[in-house]
mmCIF file of C-alpha atoms in Angstrom:
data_model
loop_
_atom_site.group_PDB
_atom_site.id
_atom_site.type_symbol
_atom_site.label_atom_id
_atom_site.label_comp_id
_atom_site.label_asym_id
_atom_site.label_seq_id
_atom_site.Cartn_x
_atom_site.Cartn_y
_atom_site.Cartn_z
ATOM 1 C CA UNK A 1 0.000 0.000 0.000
ATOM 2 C CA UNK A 2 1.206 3.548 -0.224
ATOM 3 C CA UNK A 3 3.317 5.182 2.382
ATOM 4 C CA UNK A 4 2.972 8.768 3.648
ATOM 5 C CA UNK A 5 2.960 11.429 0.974
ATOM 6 C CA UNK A 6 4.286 14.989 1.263
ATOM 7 C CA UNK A 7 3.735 17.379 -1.085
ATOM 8 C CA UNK A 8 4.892 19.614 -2.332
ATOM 9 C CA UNK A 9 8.827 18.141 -2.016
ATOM 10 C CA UNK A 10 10.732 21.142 -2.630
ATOM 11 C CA UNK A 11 10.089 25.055 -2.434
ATOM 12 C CA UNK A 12 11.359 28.351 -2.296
ATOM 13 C CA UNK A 13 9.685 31.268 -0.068
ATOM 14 C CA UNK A 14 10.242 34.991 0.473
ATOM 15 C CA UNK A 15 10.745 35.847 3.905
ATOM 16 C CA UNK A 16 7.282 37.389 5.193
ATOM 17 C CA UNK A 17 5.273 35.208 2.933
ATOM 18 C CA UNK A 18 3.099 31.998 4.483
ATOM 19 C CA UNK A 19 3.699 28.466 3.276
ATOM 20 C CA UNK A 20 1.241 25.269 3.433
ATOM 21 C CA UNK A 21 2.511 21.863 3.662
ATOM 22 C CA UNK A 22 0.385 18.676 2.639
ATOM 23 C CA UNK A 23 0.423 15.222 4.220
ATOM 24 C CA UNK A 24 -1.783 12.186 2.937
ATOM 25 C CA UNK A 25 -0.823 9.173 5.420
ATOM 26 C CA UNK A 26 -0.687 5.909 5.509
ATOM 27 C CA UNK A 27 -4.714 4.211 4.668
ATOM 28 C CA UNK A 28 -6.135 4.206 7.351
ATOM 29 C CA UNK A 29 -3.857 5.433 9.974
ATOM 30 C CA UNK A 30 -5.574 7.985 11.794
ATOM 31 C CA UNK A 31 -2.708 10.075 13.552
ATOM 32 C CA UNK A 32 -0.548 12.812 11.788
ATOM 33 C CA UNK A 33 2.712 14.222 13.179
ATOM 34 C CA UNK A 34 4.911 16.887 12.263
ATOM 35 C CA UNK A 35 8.576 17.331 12.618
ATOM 36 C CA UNK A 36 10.948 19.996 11.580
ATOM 37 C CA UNK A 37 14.764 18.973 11.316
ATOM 38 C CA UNK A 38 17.731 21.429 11.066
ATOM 39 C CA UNK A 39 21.468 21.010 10.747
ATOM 40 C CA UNK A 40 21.370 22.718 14.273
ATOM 41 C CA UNK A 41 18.797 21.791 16.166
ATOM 42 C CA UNK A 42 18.106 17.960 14.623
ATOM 43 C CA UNK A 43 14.141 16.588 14.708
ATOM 44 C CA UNK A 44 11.642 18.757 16.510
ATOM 45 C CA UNK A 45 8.372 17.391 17.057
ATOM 46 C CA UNK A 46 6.113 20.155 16.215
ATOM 47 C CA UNK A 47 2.245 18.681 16.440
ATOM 48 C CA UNK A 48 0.510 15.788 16.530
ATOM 49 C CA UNK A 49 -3.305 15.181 15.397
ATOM 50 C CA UNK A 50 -5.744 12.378 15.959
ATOM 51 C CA UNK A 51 -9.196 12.210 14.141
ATOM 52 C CA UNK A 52 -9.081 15.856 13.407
ATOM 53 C CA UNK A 53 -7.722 16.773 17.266
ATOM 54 C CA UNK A 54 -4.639 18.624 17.809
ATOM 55 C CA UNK A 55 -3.238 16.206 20.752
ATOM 56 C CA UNK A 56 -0.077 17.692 21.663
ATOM 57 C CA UNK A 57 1.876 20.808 20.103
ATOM 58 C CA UNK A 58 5.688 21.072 20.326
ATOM 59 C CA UNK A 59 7.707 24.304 21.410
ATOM 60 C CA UNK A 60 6.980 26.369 18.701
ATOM 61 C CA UNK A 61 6.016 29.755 18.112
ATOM 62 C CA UNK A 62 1.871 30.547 16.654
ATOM 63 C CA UNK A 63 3.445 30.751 13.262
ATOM 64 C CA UNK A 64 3.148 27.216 12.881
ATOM 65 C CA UNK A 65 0.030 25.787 12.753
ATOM 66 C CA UNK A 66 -1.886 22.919 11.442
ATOM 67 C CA UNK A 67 -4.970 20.729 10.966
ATOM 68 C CA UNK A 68 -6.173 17.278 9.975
ATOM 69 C CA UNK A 69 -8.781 16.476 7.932
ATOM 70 C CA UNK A 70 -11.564 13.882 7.977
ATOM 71 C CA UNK A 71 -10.186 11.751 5.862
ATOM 72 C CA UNK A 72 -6.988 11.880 8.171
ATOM 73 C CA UNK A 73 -5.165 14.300 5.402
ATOM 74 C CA UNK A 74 -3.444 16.908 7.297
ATOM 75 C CA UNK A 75 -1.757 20.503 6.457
ATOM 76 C CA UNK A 76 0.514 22.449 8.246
ATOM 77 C CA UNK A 77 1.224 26.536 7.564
ATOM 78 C CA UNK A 78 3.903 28.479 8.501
ATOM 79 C CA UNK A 79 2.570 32.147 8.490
ATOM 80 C CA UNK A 80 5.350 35.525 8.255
ATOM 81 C CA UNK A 81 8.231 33.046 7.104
ATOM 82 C CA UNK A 82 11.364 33.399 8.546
ATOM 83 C CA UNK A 83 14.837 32.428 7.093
ATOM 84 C CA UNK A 84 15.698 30.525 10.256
ATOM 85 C CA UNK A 85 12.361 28.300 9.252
ATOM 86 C CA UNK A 86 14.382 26.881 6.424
ATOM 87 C CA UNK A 87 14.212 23.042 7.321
ATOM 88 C CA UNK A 88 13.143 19.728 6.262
ATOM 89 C CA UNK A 89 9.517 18.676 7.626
ATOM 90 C CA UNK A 90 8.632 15.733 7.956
ATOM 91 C CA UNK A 91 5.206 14.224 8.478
ATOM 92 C CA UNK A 92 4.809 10.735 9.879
ATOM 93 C CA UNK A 93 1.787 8.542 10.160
ATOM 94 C CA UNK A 94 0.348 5.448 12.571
ATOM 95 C CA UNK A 95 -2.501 3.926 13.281
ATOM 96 C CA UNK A 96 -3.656 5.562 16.361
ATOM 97 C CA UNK A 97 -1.863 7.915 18.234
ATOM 98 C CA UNK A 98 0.026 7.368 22.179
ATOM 99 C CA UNK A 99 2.291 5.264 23.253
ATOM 100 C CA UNK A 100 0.915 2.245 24.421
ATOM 101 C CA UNK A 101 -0.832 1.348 21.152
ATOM 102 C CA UNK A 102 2.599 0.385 20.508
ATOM 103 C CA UNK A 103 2.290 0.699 16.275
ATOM 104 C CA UNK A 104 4.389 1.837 14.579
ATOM 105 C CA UNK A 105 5.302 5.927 13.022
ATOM 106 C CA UNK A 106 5.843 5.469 9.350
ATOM 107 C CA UNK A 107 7.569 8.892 7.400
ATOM 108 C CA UNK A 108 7.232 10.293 4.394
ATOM 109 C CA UNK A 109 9.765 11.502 2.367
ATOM 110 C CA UNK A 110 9.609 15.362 3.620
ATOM 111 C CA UNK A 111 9.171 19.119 2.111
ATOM 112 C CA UNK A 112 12.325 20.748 1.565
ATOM 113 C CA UNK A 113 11.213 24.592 2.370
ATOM 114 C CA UNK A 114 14.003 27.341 1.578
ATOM 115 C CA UNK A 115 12.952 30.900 2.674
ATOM 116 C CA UNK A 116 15.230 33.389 0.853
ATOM 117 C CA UNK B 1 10.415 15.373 30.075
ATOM 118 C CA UNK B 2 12.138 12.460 28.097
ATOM 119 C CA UNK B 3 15.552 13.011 26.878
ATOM 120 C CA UNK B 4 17.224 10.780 24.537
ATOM 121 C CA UNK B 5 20.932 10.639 23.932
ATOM 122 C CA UNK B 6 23.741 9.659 21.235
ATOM 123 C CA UNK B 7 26.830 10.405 22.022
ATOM 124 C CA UNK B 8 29.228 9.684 19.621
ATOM 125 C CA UNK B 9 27.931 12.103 16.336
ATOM 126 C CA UNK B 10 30.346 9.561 13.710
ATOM 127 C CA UNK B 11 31.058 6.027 13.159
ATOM 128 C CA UNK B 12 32.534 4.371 11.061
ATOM 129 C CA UNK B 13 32.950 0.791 10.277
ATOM 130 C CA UNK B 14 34.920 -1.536 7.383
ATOM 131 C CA UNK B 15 32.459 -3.671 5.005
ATOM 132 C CA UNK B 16 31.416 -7.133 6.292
ATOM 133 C CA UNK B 17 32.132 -5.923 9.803
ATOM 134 C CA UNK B 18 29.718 -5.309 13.060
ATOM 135 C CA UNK B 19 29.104 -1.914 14.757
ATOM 136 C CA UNK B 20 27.545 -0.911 17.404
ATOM 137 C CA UNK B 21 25.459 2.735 17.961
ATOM 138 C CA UNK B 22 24.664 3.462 21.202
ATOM 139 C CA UNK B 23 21.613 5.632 23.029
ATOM 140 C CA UNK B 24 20.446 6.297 25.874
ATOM 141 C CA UNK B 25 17.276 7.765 27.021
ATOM 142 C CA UNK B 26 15.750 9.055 30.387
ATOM 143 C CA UNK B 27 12.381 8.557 31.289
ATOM 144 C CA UNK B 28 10.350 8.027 34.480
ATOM 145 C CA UNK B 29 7.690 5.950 32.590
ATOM 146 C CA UNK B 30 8.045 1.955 32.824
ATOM 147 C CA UNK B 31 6.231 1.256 29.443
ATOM 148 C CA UNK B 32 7.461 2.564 25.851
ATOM 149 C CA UNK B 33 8.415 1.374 22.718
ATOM 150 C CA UNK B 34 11.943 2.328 21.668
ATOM 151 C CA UNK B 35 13.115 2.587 17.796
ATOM 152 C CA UNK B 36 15.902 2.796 15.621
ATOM 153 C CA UNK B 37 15.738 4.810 12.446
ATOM 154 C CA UNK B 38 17.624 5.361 9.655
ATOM 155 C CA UNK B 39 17.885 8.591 7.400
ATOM 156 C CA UNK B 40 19.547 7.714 3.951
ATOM 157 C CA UNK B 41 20.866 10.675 2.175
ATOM 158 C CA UNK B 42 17.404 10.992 0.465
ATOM 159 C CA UNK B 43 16.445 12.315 3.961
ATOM 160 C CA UNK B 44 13.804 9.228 3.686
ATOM 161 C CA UNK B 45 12.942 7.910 7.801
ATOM 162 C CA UNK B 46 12.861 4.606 7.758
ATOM 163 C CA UNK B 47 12.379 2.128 10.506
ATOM 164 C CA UNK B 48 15.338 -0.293 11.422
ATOM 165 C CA UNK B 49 13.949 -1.761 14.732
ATOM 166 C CA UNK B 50 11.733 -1.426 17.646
ATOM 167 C CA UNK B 51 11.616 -2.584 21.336
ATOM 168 C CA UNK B 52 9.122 -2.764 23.314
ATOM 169 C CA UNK B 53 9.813 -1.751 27.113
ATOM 170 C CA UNK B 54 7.881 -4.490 28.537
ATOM 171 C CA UNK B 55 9.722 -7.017 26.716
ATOM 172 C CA UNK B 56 13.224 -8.732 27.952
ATOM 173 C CA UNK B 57 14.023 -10.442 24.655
ATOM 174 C CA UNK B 58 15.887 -8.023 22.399
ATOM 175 C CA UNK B 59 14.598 -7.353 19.066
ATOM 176 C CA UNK B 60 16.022 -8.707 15.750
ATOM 177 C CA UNK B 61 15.627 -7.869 12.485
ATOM 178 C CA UNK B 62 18.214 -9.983 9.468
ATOM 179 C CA UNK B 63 21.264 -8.152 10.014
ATOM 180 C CA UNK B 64 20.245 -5.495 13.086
ATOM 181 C CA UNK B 65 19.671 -6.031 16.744
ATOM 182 C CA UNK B 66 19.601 -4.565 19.748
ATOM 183 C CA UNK B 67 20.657 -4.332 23.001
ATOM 184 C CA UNK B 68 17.809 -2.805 25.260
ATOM 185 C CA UNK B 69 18.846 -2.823 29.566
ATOM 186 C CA UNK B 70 15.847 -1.242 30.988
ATOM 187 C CA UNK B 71 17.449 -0.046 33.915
ATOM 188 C CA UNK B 72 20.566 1.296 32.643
ATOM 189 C CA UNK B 73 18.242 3.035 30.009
ATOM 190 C CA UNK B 74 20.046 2.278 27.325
ATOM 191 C CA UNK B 75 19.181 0.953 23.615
ATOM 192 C CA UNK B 76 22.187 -0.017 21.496
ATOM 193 C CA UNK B 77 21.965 -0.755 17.907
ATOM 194 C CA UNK B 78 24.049 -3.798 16.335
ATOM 195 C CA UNK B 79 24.741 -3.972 12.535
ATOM 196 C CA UNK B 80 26.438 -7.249 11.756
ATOM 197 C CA UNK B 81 27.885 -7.652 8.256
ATOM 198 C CA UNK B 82 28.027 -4.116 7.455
ATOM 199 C CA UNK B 83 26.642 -3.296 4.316
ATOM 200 C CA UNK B 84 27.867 -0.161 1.997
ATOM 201 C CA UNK B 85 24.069 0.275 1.389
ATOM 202 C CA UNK B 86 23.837 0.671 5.906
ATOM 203 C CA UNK B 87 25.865 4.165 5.910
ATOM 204 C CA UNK B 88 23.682 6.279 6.385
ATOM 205 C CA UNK B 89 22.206 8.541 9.562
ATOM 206 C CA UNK B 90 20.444 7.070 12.169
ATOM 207 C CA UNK B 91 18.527 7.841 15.241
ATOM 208 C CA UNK B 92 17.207 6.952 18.163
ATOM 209 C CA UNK B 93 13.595 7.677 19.285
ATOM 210 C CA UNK B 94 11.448 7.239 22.105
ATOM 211 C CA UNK B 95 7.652 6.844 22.005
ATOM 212 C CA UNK B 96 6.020 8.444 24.551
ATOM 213 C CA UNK B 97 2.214 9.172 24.770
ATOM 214 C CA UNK B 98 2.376 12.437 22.595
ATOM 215 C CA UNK B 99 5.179 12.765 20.457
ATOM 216 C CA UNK B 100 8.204 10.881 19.571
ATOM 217 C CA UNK B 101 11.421 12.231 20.756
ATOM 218 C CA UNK B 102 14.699 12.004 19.039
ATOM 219 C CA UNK B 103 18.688 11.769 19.831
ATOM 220 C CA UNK B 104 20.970 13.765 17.555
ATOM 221 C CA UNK B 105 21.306 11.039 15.502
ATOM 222 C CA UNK B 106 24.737 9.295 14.890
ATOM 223 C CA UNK B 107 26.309 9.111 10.767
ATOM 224 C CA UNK B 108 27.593 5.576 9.962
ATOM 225 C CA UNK B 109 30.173 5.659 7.323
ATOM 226 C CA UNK B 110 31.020 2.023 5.807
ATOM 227 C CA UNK B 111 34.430 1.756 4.109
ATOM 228 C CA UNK B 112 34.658 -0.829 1.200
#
């Protein structure tokens, strides 16, 4: 079956402008997450969504936000784009969401975001 | 909070050999599931192993193991017959009820 998709894979922003990431995951997994990694700072968990709910949000500022959709699809935006939010983000998918359901995360292959 | 921990930032390892990454991780929870990932240089995650806390067996998959001690908190990864196809980046996670948290991830050079 098909793993997680990103799209799109690669852009290029203007600092100031907003950007919208797209995650379809795994059929029928219903949780979402959302990870940012830098050269500097590595893999930062950034949210996590379960059947539409926003279950946990990492240490970021309100810039980022996100949502998931009823079919599990999920978005995240990054509004007044900063060069320091130049990163790979990653979204992951499992089946249900906490730790003791004890299934797997599954990635996809990421969004390459460049803010010039 | 949990914390998790890899030390040593390079490796490397001669073709056909066995290495061994090593993590550790702090928690004050007794169940969790503990994985292994590895980040090609297509920045692609993909899972190597897990362990499940409440398990004493260590987990094995073909060429990879690990070795999990629960109270030392610590979850080593062991690559037998190191493949040029294994050097890659890999990390260390640990699964905790809202997010999965990561080490700083260790990159495994193989020499042919």
């Amino acid at each position: 079956k098909a793993g997680v998709t990103q799209t799109p894979r690669y852009l290029i922003k203007t600092r100031g402008q907003q950007v919208t990431l797209s995650c379809s995951p795994i059929s029928g997994h219903r949780s979402v997450s959302w990870y940012q990694q830098t050269p500097g700072q590595g893999l930062q968990f950034l949210f996590e969504y379960f059947s539409e709910t926003q279950r946990n949000k990492g240490n970021f500022p309100g810039r980022f936000s996100g949502r998931q959709f009823s079919n599990s699809r999920s978005e995240m935006n990054v509004s007044t784009l900063e060069l320091g939010d130049s990163a790979l983000y990653l979204c992951a998918s499992s089946l249900v969401a906490g730790q003791f359901s004890g299934n797997t995360i599954y990635f996809g292959e990421g969004s390459w975001l460049t803010v010039v | 909070a949990q914390t998790v921990t890899q030390s040593q930032p390079e490796m490397s390892v001669q073709e056909a050999e066995t290495v061994t990454l090593s993590c550790t991780y702090d928690t004050s929870e007794s169940d969790y599931y503990l994985f292994w990932y590895k980040q090609p240089p297509s920045r692609q995650m993909i899972l190597v192993i897990r362990q499940e806390a409440y398990k004493q067996q260590n987990a094995t998959e073909n060429r990879f193991s690990v070795n999990f001690q629960k109270a030392a908190k610590s979850f080593s990864l062991k690559i037998s017959d190191s493949q040029l196809g294994d050097a890659a980046m890999y990390f260390c996670a640990y699964r905790s009820a809202l997010e999965l948290t990561f080490g700083k991830g260790i990159t495994l050079s193989v020499r042919p």
